[in-house]
Amino acid sequence: MLILAPFWALSIEEDRMKITPETIPNLISFWDFQKDGSGRVNLTSKGAYSYTLKEMNGPISLNDEGIFGPASLEIRRGQWLRIKREDCPALNIHGKQEVSIVAWVKRKTNNHWQYIAGMWNERDAKRQYALFFNGHKQTDYTTLERIDADNQPHGYVSDVGGATPNRPFCFSYATGKHKLEANDEWYMLAFTYNHKEIKVYINGVLDANGNYNPFLWDKPIFDGGEQGSDFTVAQRALPKWPGYPEVEEPTHPEGFGGTLGGLAVYGRALQSDEIKALYKSTMDQK
């Protein structure tokens, strides 16, 4: 019987121009943030599911430089995007499902807790999964003890929705080693979870960081039920946010501020070779 190798097992140099977010299996949704026929940004995803993000806290500007074409979102800190939970069932990843998020970003602010995307409602203890940047702590998976971190990426999953048992906050997350400053440079950030370990990647490479990345973890992802988290981009529901989501302006000076050139969510933990190939095909010229 002839067994064909998956495309990511082929030569990356030979195939790198063929690889896009849409050619990698198990894509749920991919937003390229290009203009539609009216000249506004197209916020409806490609992939297996067409989900439309809604701009929150004012219209989000476009600039003329992108990853997947001549446009990207220019997000002012305090702005964010949302899909109601009931409108994006495939993004409601929980239980023994796997997950990966890939984001193409330029950092332009240095504030802590720059949330990129996921289902992560801290206000109502409905955390599921999320990609962050610049949290101020990193957790050792062997002890769940934390030390300082700064300007590093984080991939989070929660098995309980609220704080990790016997800890004040959610302590189940991987933290990359390298510090990426707000220097107007494109980065491709990714995190994966396969129910064995959480991993964080920068520019196609596992950002190995001892006991902080990969972060060994074998818990199911929290199931928020009908009242669980929405899917949000650039900000999550914070503990002190009265009126969320109707009150669109966050009450904490957190969230992502910068350029978002693309966002992809997969219902599978991508392999290292896939992430490397995706970086080469989308970012080599950047």
PDB file of N, CA, C and O in Angstrom, residues 119-158:
ATOM      1  N   MET A 119     -11.073  32.526  23.781  1.00  0.00           N
ATOM      2  CA  MET A 119     -12.279  32.546  24.601  1.00  0.00           C
ATOM      3  C   MET A 119     -11.812  32.587  26.046  1.00  0.00           C
ATOM      4  O   MET A 119     -11.412  31.565  26.619  1.00  0.00           O
ATOM      5  N   TRP A 120     -11.839  33.785  26.638  1.00  0.00           N
ATOM      6  CA  TRP A 120     -11.161  33.971  27.925  1.00  0.00           C
ATOM      7  C   TRP A 120     -11.887  35.045  28.724  1.00  0.00           C
ATOM      8  O   TRP A 120     -11.530  36.210  28.715  1.00  0.00           O
ATOM      9  N   ASN A 121     -12.922  34.648  29.422  1.00  0.00           N
ATOM     10  CA  ASN A 121     -13.730  35.564  30.223  1.00  0.00           C
ATOM     11  C   ASN A 121     -13.309  35.430  31.681  1.00  0.00           C
ATOM     12  O   ASN A 121     -13.672  34.482  32.369  1.00  0.00           O
ATOM     13  N   GLU A 122     -12.516  36.396  32.148  1.00  0.00           N
ATOM     14  CA  GLU A 122     -12.055  36.377  33.531  1.00  0.00           C
ATOM     15  C   GLU A 122     -13.118  36.914  34.482  1.00  0.00           C
ATOM     16  O   GLU A 122     -13.159  36.523  35.648  1.00  0.00           O
ATOM     17  N   ARG A 123     -13.963  37.799  33.980  1.00  0.00           N
ATOM     18  CA  ARG A 123     -14.965  38.419  34.852  1.00  0.00           C
ATOM     19  C   ARG A 123     -15.892  37.386  35.458  1.00  0.00           C
ATOM     20  O   ARG A 123     -16.237  37.446  36.644  1.00  0.00           O
ATOM     21  N   ASP A 124     -16.297  36.405  34.664  1.00  0.00           N
ATOM     22  CA  ASP A 124     -17.280  35.419  35.093  1.00  0.00           C
ATOM     23  C   ASP A 124     -16.680  34.033  35.291  1.00  0.00           C
ATOM     24  O   ASP A 124     -17.411  33.045  35.330  1.00  0.00           O
ATOM     25  N   ALA A 125     -15.330  33.970  35.396  1.00  0.00           N
ATOM     26  CA  ALA A 125     -14.631  32.695  35.594  1.00  0.00           C
ATOM     27  C   ALA A 125     -14.999  31.686  34.509  1.00  0.00           C
ATOM     28  O   ALA A 125     -15.341  30.535  34.790  1.00  0.00           O
ATOM     29  N   LYS A 126     -14.911  32.137  33.250  1.00  0.00           N
ATOM     30  CA  LYS A 126     -15.232  31.300  32.102  1.00  0.00           C
ATOM     31  C   LYS A 126     -14.048  31.242  31.134  1.00  0.00           C
ATOM     32  O   LYS A 126     -14.205  31.346  29.916  1.00  0.00           O
ATOM     33  N   ARG A 127     -12.876  31.076  31.675  1.00  0.00           N
ATOM     34  CA  ARG A 127     -11.673  30.976  30.846  1.00  0.00           C
ATOM     35  C   ARG A 127     -11.647  29.641  30.103  1.00  0.00           C
ATOM     36  O   ARG A 127     -11.952  28.604  30.684  1.00  0.00           O
ATOM     37  N   GLN A 128     -11.204  29.677  28.823  1.00  0.00           N
ATOM     38  CA  GLN A 128     -11.004  28.442  28.057  1.00  0.00           C
ATOM     39  C   GLN A 128      -9.590  28.390  27.469  1.00  0.00           C
ATOM     40  O   GLN A 128      -8.784  27.593  27.906  1.00  0.00           O
ATOM     41  N   TYR A 129      -9.285  29.243  26.490  1.00  0.00           N
ATOM     42  CA  TYR A 129      -7.967  29.244  25.849  1.00  0.00           C
ATOM     43  C   TYR A 129      -7.696  30.642  25.312  1.00  0.00           C
ATOM     44  O   TYR A 129      -8.625  31.379  24.960  1.00  0.00           O
ATOM     45  N   ALA A 130      -6.412  31.012  25.249  1.00  0.00           N
ATOM     46  CA  ALA A 130      -6.096  32.360  24.769  1.00  0.00           C
ATOM     47  C   ALA A 130      -4.605  32.498  24.487  1.00  0.00           C
ATOM     48  O   ALA A 130      -3.766  31.833  25.100  1.00  0.00           O
ATOM     49  N   LEU A 131      -4.307  33.415  23.575  1.00  0.00           N
ATOM     50  CA  LEU A 131      -2.941  33.852  23.290  1.00  0.00           C
ATOM     51  C   LEU A 131      -2.773  35.263  23.848  1.00  0.00           C
ATOM     52  O   LEU A 131      -3.579  36.155  23.564  1.00  0.00           O
ATOM     53  N   PHE A 132      -1.739  35.444  24.659  1.00  0.00           N
ATOM     54  CA  PHE A 132      -1.439  36.737  25.282  1.00  0.00           C
ATOM     55  C   PHE A 132      -0.024  37.179  24.921  1.00  0.00           C
ATOM     56  O   PHE A 132       0.793  36.384  24.457  1.00  0.00           O
ATOM     57  N   PHE A 133       0.235  38.438  25.241  1.00  0.00           N
ATOM     58  CA  PHE A 133       1.590  38.957  25.164  1.00  0.00           C
ATOM     59  C   PHE A 133       1.834  39.865  26.373  1.00  0.00           C
ATOM     60  O   PHE A 133       0.954  40.630  26.766  1.00  0.00           O
ATOM     61  N   ASN A 134       3.014  39.746  26.951  1.00  0.00           N
ATOM     62  CA  ASN A 134       3.477  40.659  27.982  1.00  0.00           C
ATOM     63  C   ASN A 134       2.676  40.582  29.290  1.00  0.00           C
ATOM     64  O   ASN A 134       2.354  41.603  29.890  1.00  0.00           O
ATOM     65  N   GLY A 135       2.369  39.359  29.721  1.00  0.00           N
ATOM     66  CA  GLY A 135       1.990  39.201  31.110  1.00  0.00           C
ATOM     67  C   GLY A 135       3.222  39.423  31.981  1.00  0.00           C
ATOM     68  O   GLY A 135       4.352  39.388  31.481  1.00  0.00           O
ATOM     69  N   HIS A 136       3.050  39.631  33.269  1.00  0.00           N
ATOM     70  CA  HIS A 136       4.225  39.995  34.067  1.00  0.00           C
ATOM     71  C   HIS A 136       4.788  38.841  34.891  1.00  0.00           C
ATOM     72  O   HIS A 136       5.721  39.042  35.682  1.00  0.00           O
ATOM     73  N   LYS A 137       4.259  37.613  34.690  1.00  0.00           N
ATOM     74  CA  LYS A 137       4.777  36.455  35.408  1.00  0.00           C
ATOM     75  C   LYS A 137       4.850  35.257  34.477  1.00  0.00           C
ATOM     76  O   LYS A 137       4.134  35.168  33.480  1.00  0.00           O
ATOM     77  N   GLN A 138       5.713  34.298  34.820  1.00  0.00           N
ATOM     78  CA  GLN A 138       5.778  33.007  34.136  1.00  0.00           C
ATOM     79  C   GLN A 138       5.775  31.905  35.180  1.00  0.00           C
ATOM     80  O   GLN A 138       6.313  32.072  36.278  1.00  0.00           O
ATOM     81  N   THR A 139       5.139  30.770  34.822  1.00  0.00           N
ATOM     82  CA  THR A 139       4.894  29.691  35.784  1.00  0.00           C
ATOM     83  C   THR A 139       5.725  28.455  35.457  1.00  0.00           C
ATOM     84  O   THR A 139       5.733  27.986  34.309  1.00  0.00           O
ATOM     85  N   ASP A 140       6.383  27.902  36.454  1.00  0.00           N
ATOM     86  CA  ASP A 140       7.111  26.637  36.351  1.00  0.00           C
ATOM     87  C   ASP A 140       6.090  25.500  36.462  1.00  0.00           C
ATOM     88  O   ASP A 140       5.401  25.376  37.481  1.00  0.00           O
ATOM     89  N   TYR A 141       5.992  24.657  35.434  1.00  0.00           N
ATOM     90  CA  TYR A 141       4.956  23.620  35.440  1.00  0.00           C
ATOM     91  C   TYR A 141       5.185  22.567  36.513  1.00  0.00           C
ATOM     92  O   TYR A 141       4.242  21.877  36.928  1.00  0.00           O
ATOM     93  N   THR A 142       6.408  22.423  37.002  1.00  0.00           N
ATOM     94  CA  THR A 142       6.682  21.385  38.001  1.00  0.00           C
ATOM     95  C   THR A 142       6.241  21.790  39.400  1.00  0.00           C
ATOM     96  O   THR A 142       5.973  20.933  40.244  1.00  0.00           O
ATOM     97  N   THR A 143       6.181  23.086  39.666  1.00  0.00           N
ATOM     98  CA  THR A 143       5.866  23.568  41.008  1.00  0.00           C
ATOM     99  C   THR A 143       4.682  24.526  41.047  1.00  0.00           C
ATOM    100  O   THR A 143       4.152  24.806  42.132  1.00  0.00           O
ATOM    101  N   LEU A 144       4.297  25.057  39.888  1.00  0.00           N
ATOM    102  CA  LEU A 144       3.315  26.130  39.769  1.00  0.00           C
ATOM    103  C   LEU A 144       3.748  27.383  40.534  1.00  0.00           C
ATOM    104  O   LEU A 144       2.920  28.208  40.922  1.00  0.00           O
ATOM    105  N   GLU A 145       5.046  27.535  40.726  1.00  0.00           N
ATOM    106  CA  GLU A 145       5.596  28.773  41.279  1.00  0.00           C
ATOM    107  C   GLU A 145       5.898  29.730  40.128  1.00  0.00           C
ATOM    108  O   GLU A 145       6.256  29.298  39.025  1.00  0.00           O
ATOM    109  N   ARG A 146       5.777  31.021  40.405  1.00  0.00           N
ATOM    110  CA  ARG A 146       5.945  32.017  39.347  1.00  0.00           C
ATOM    111  C   ARG A 146       7.122  32.951  39.637  1.00  0.00           C
ATOM    112  O   ARG A 146       7.435  33.247  40.782  1.00  0.00           O
ATOM    113  N   ILE A 147       7.749  33.400  38.535  1.00  0.00           N
ATOM    114  CA  ILE A 147       8.782  34.420  38.603  1.00  0.00           C
ATOM    115  C   ILE A 147       8.428  35.510  37.600  1.00  0.00           C
ATOM    116  O   ILE A 147       7.506  35.359  36.785  1.00  0.00           O
ATOM    117  N   ASP A 148       9.152  36.604  37.644  1.00  0.00           N
ATOM    118  CA  ASP A 148       8.849  37.730  36.773  1.00  0.00           C
ATOM    119  C   ASP A 148       9.030  37.378  35.307  1.00  0.00           C
ATOM    120  O   ASP A 148       9.873  36.557  34.927  1.00  0.00           O
ATOM    121  N   ALA A 149       8.231  38.022  34.467  1.00  0.00           N
ATOM    122  CA  ALA A 149       8.355  37.943  33.012  1.00  0.00           C
ATOM    123  C   ALA A 149       8.035  39.322  32.459  1.00  0.00           C
ATOM    124  O   ALA A 149       7.343  40.116  33.102  1.00  0.00           O
ATOM    125  N   ASP A 150       8.535  39.596  31.273  1.00  0.00           N
ATOM    126  CA  ASP A 150       8.281  40.903  30.680  1.00  0.00           C
ATOM    127  C   ASP A 150       8.466  40.820  29.172  1.00  0.00           C
ATOM    128  O   ASP A 150       9.466  40.281  28.689  1.00  0.00           O
ATOM    129  N   ASN A 151       7.486  41.317  28.432  1.00  0.00           N
ATOM    130  CA  ASN A 151       7.568  41.382  26.972  1.00  0.00           C
ATOM    131  C   ASN A 151       7.755  39.998  26.335  1.00  0.00           C
ATOM    132  O   ASN A 151       8.438  39.858  25.328  1.00  0.00           O
ATOM    133  N   GLN A 152       7.111  38.989  26.915  1.00  0.00           N
ATOM    134  CA  GLN A 152       7.199  37.623  26.407  1.00  0.00           C
ATOM    135  C   GLN A 152       5.792  37.129  26.039  1.00  0.00           C
ATOM    136  O   GLN A 152       4.797  37.595  26.602  1.00  0.00           O
ATOM    137  N   PRO A 153       5.684  36.186  25.101  1.00  0.00           N
ATOM    138  CA  PRO A 153       4.369  35.654  24.708  1.00  0.00           C
ATOM    139  C   PRO A 153       3.920  34.531  25.631  1.00  0.00           C
ATOM    140  O   PRO A 153       4.741  33.824  26.223  1.00  0.00           O
ATOM    141  N   HIS A 154       2.604  34.351  25.720  1.00  0.00           N
ATOM    142  CA  HIS A 154       2.011  33.342  26.603  1.00  0.00           C
ATOM    143  C   HIS A 154       0.860  32.637  25.882  1.00  0.00           C
ATOM    144  O   HIS A 154       0.038  33.287  25.229  1.00  0.00           O
ATOM    145  N   GLY A 155       0.786  31.330  26.068  1.00  0.00           N
ATOM    146  CA  GLY A 155      -0.365  30.563  25.615  1.00  0.00           C
ATOM    147  C   GLY A 155      -1.067  29.972  26.820  1.00  0.00           C
ATOM    148  O   GLY A 155      -0.461  29.229  27.601  1.00  0.00           O
ATOM    149  N   TYR A 156      -2.340  30.302  26.987  1.00  0.00           N
ATOM    150  CA  TYR A 156      -3.101  29.924  28.180  1.00  0.00           C
ATOM    151  C   TYR A 156      -4.167  28.876  27.845  1.00  0.00           C
ATOM    152  O   TYR A 156      -4.825  28.956  26.803  1.00  0.00           O
ATOM    153  N   VAL A 157      -4.370  27.945  28.772  1.00  0.00           N
ATOM    154  CA  VAL A 157      -5.567  27.106  28.791  1.00  0.00           C
ATOM    155  C   VAL A 157      -6.026  27.009  30.248  1.00  0.00           C
ATOM    156  O   VAL A 157      -5.221  27.124  31.179  1.00  0.00           O
ATOM    157  N   SER A 158      -7.319  26.813  30.430  1.00  0.00           N
ATOM    158  CA  SER A 158      -7.861  26.633  31.776  1.00  0.00           C
ATOM    159  C   SER A 158      -8.722  25.390  31.808  1.00  0.00           C
ATOM    160  O   SER A 158      -9.500  25.138  30.882  1.00  0.00           O
TER     161      SER A 158
END
